[in-house]
Short mmCIF file of C-alpha atoms in Angstrom, two decimals:
data_model
loop_
_atom_site.label_atom_id
_atom_site.label_comp_id
_atom_site.label_asym_id
_atom_site.label_seq_id
_atom_site.Cartn_x
_atom_site.Cartn_y
_atom_site.Cartn_z
CA MET A 1 196.24 -16.96 160.57
CA ASP A 2 195.52 -20.48 161.80
CA ILE A 3 194.89 -21.57 165.39
CA LEU A 4 198.58 -22.33 165.97
CA ASP A 5 199.40 -18.73 165.02
CA LYS A 6 196.60 -17.41 167.23
CA TYR A 7 198.11 -19.06 170.31
CA GLU A 8 201.70 -18.34 169.21
CA LEU A 9 202.52 -22.05 168.98
CA LYS A 10 203.67 -22.31 165.36
CA GLU A 11 207.43 -22.22 166.05
CA TRP A 12 207.12 -24.67 168.96
CA TRP A 13 204.89 -26.94 166.83
CA ASN A 14 207.46 -27.07 164.03
CA THR A 15 210.50 -27.62 166.26
CA ALA A 16 209.24 -29.80 169.14
CA LEU A 17 207.34 -32.38 167.10
CA THR A 18 208.46 -34.57 164.22
CA PRO A 19 206.71 -34.33 160.83
CA ALA A 20 205.04 -37.70 161.50
CA GLN A 21 203.75 -36.53 164.90
CA ARG A 22 202.44 -33.27 163.43
CA ASP A 23 200.72 -35.19 160.64
CA GLN A 24 199.05 -37.63 163.05
CA ILE A 25 197.81 -34.88 165.37
CA SER A 26 196.59 -32.58 162.59
CA ARG A 27 194.78 -35.50 160.96
CA ASP A 28 193.12 -36.70 164.19
CA TYR A 29 192.26 -33.32 165.74
CA GLN A 30 188.73 -32.58 164.54
CA PRO A 31 186.56 -30.12 166.49
CA MET A 32 182.89 -31.00 166.60
CA GLY A 33 181.00 -29.59 163.64
CA TYR A 34 184.07 -28.91 161.52
CA PRO A 35 184.04 -30.47 158.01
CA SER A 36 186.10 -33.65 157.94
CA GLY A 37 187.86 -32.91 154.64
CA GLU A 38 190.07 -30.08 155.93
CA ARG A 39 192.62 -30.14 158.72
CA TYR A 40 191.48 -27.66 161.34
CA LEU A 41 194.94 -26.93 162.75
CA TYR A 42 196.05 -25.40 159.45
CA ALA A 43 192.74 -23.81 158.44
CA LYS A 44 192.48 -20.04 158.29
CA LEU A 45 190.53 -18.67 161.24
CA VAL A 46 187.50 -16.73 160.06
CA GLY A 47 185.14 -14.78 162.29
CA LYS A 48 184.76 -14.71 166.02
CA SER A 49 185.43 -17.70 168.23
CA TYR A 50 182.65 -18.46 170.69
CA CYS A 51 184.77 -20.77 172.82
CA GLU A 52 185.39 -19.73 176.42
CA THR A 53 188.68 -21.61 176.70
CA ASP A 54 192.10 -20.68 175.43
CA LYS A 55 195.63 -21.92 174.81
CA CYS A 56 195.88 -24.20 177.86
CA CYS A 57 192.78 -26.25 177.01
CA PHE A 58 193.73 -26.31 173.35
CA LEU A 59 197.08 -27.89 174.26
CA ASP A 60 195.37 -30.31 176.65
CA VAL A 61 193.08 -31.51 173.85
CA LEU A 62 196.05 -31.87 171.49
CA ALA A 63 197.75 -34.02 174.15
CA CYS A 64 194.67 -36.26 174.25
CA VAL A 65 194.73 -36.63 170.46
CA ALA A 66 198.49 -37.21 170.25
CA LYS A 67 200.06 -40.65 170.41
CA ASP A 68 203.23 -42.00 172.03
CA ASP A 69 206.05 -39.51 172.70
CA ALA A 70 204.10 -36.55 171.34
CA LYS A 71 201.71 -36.82 174.33
CA ASP A 72 204.52 -36.07 176.78
CA ILE A 73 205.90 -33.23 174.67
CA ILE A 74 202.48 -31.56 174.50
CA ARG A 75 201.71 -32.16 178.18
CA ASP A 76 204.98 -30.43 179.11
CA LYS A 77 203.97 -27.50 176.90
CA THR A 78 200.50 -27.47 178.51
CA GLU A 79 202.01 -27.23 181.98
CA GLN A 80 204.31 -24.45 180.80
CA ALA A 81 201.33 -22.60 179.28
CA VAL A 82 199.35 -22.92 182.55
CA LYS A 83 202.22 -21.41 184.53
CA GLU A 84 202.63 -18.60 181.99
CA THR A 85 198.91 -17.87 182.07
CA LEU A 86 198.90 -17.73 185.87
CA SER A 87 201.62 -15.07 185.75
CA GLN A 88 199.55 -12.84 183.43
CA PRO A 89 197.45 -9.99 184.88
CA ARG A 90 194.26 -11.25 183.17
CA LYS A 91 193.59 -14.94 183.64
CA ASN A 92 191.07 -17.26 182.02
CA TYR A 93 190.30 -19.39 185.07
CA LYS A 94 188.05 -21.78 183.14
CA ASP A 95 190.90 -22.51 180.75
CA ILE A 96 193.43 -22.97 183.56
CA HIS A 97 191.10 -25.16 185.64
CA LEU A 98 190.22 -27.49 182.76
CA ALA A 99 193.84 -27.82 181.62
CA LEU A 100 194.95 -28.59 185.18
CA THR A 101 192.26 -31.28 185.39
CA GLY A 102 193.70 -32.97 182.29
CA LEU A 103 197.25 -32.77 183.63
CA ILE A 104 196.22 -34.13 187.04
CA LYS A 105 194.42 -37.09 185.45
CA HIS A 106 197.48 -37.89 183.34
CA HIS A 107 199.93 -37.81 186.25
CA TYR A 108 197.59 -39.56 188.70
CA ARG A 109 197.16 -42.51 186.31
CA LEU A 110 200.93 -42.99 186.56
CA ARG A 111 201.05 -42.52 190.36
CA GLN A 112 203.09 -45.69 190.96
CA ASN A 113 206.05 -43.59 189.81
CA PRO A 114 206.79 -41.16 192.70
CA ALA A 115 207.65 -38.34 190.28
CA HIS A 116 204.19 -38.53 188.69
CA TYR A 117 202.50 -38.82 192.08
CA ASN A 118 204.32 -35.71 193.34
CA LYS A 119 203.49 -33.83 190.13
CA ALA A 120 199.79 -34.75 190.53
CA LYS A 121 199.87 -33.45 194.12
CA GLU A 122 201.58 -30.23 193.02
CA LEU A 123 198.98 -29.66 190.29
CA CYS A 124 196.11 -30.43 192.69
CA LEU A 125 197.41 -27.82 195.11
CA LEU A 126 197.68 -25.35 192.25
CA GLN A 127 194.10 -26.12 191.21
CA ILE A 128 192.90 -25.72 194.80
CA SER A 129 194.66 -22.35 195.03
CA ILE A 130 192.56 -20.99 192.13
CA SER A 131 189.33 -22.80 193.05
CA ARG A 132 187.51 -19.69 194.28
CA GLN A 133 188.24 -17.77 191.08
CA ALA A 134 187.44 -20.80 188.90
CA ALA A 135 184.11 -21.35 190.67
CA SER A 136 183.24 -17.70 190.15
CA ALA A 137 184.16 -17.92 186.45
CA PHE A 138 181.92 -20.96 185.97
CA LYS A 139 178.99 -19.41 187.88
CA LYS A 140 178.94 -16.06 186.09
CA PRO A 141 178.37 -16.17 182.34
CA PRO A 142 180.30 -13.58 180.33
CA LYS A 143 178.45 -10.30 179.78
CA PRO A 144 178.09 -8.80 176.33
CA HIS A 145 180.87 -6.34 175.55
CA GLY A 146 180.08 -2.68 174.99
CA MET A 147 176.91 -2.42 177.06
CA ASN A 148 176.25 -3.06 180.73
CA MET A 149 172.89 -4.36 181.92
CA ASN A 150 171.79 -1.03 183.43
CA LYS A 151 172.18 0.70 180.07
CA PHE A 152 170.38 -2.16 178.33
CA GLU A 153 167.48 -2.16 180.81
CA GLY A 154 167.30 1.64 180.62
CA LYS A 155 166.98 1.49 176.84
CA VAL A 156 164.25 -1.14 177.13
CA ARG A 157 162.32 1.00 179.66
CA TYR A 158 162.78 4.10 177.51
CA SER A 159 161.56 2.23 174.44
CA SER A 160 158.50 0.94 176.34
CA ALA A 161 157.75 4.43 177.65
CA CYS A 162 157.97 5.85 174.12
CA GLN A 163 155.53 3.22 172.83
CA ILE A 164 153.04 3.93 175.63
CA TRP A 165 153.34 7.68 175.05
CA HIS A 166 152.86 7.21 171.29
CA GLN A 167 149.73 5.06 171.85
CA ALA A 168 148.31 7.63 174.27
CA ASP A 169 149.00 10.40 171.78
CA ILE A 170 147.10 8.53 169.05
CA GLN A 171 144.01 8.09 171.23
#
């Protein structure tokens, strides 16, 4: 499974973009720290991802890497992904916020065209509507899965108490 499969983008990738566009994007998309010999988009995903963003930001980055007509195709897909994500019960507000920022920048640069200006305004209002949740997501780091802090602190206190008891028993 590659990253396109992970985000269920493989079919869209193969139908929406030309072979030349796919080649250019896959060649130029290079996450930091990834070996330059292999194309990341087609590499098999191994292990756990430590990234806090998801499909929306991934598409936004691809739009930045893409050239010419492919940029618009990917930006349209990014906007569609944002709207789909907002309709889901569980939302990654960091991902949505960052993708909206990229879309707003793109449309605001082209604000002389009223359609782009109106789209930038629409996206700004959408970003404002999720600002409270996004701020909360950025303030609170994710907690480790499987153990809450009370359990963890309880185990630490229990372990310390056992060590003290063991030392007292030795004396």
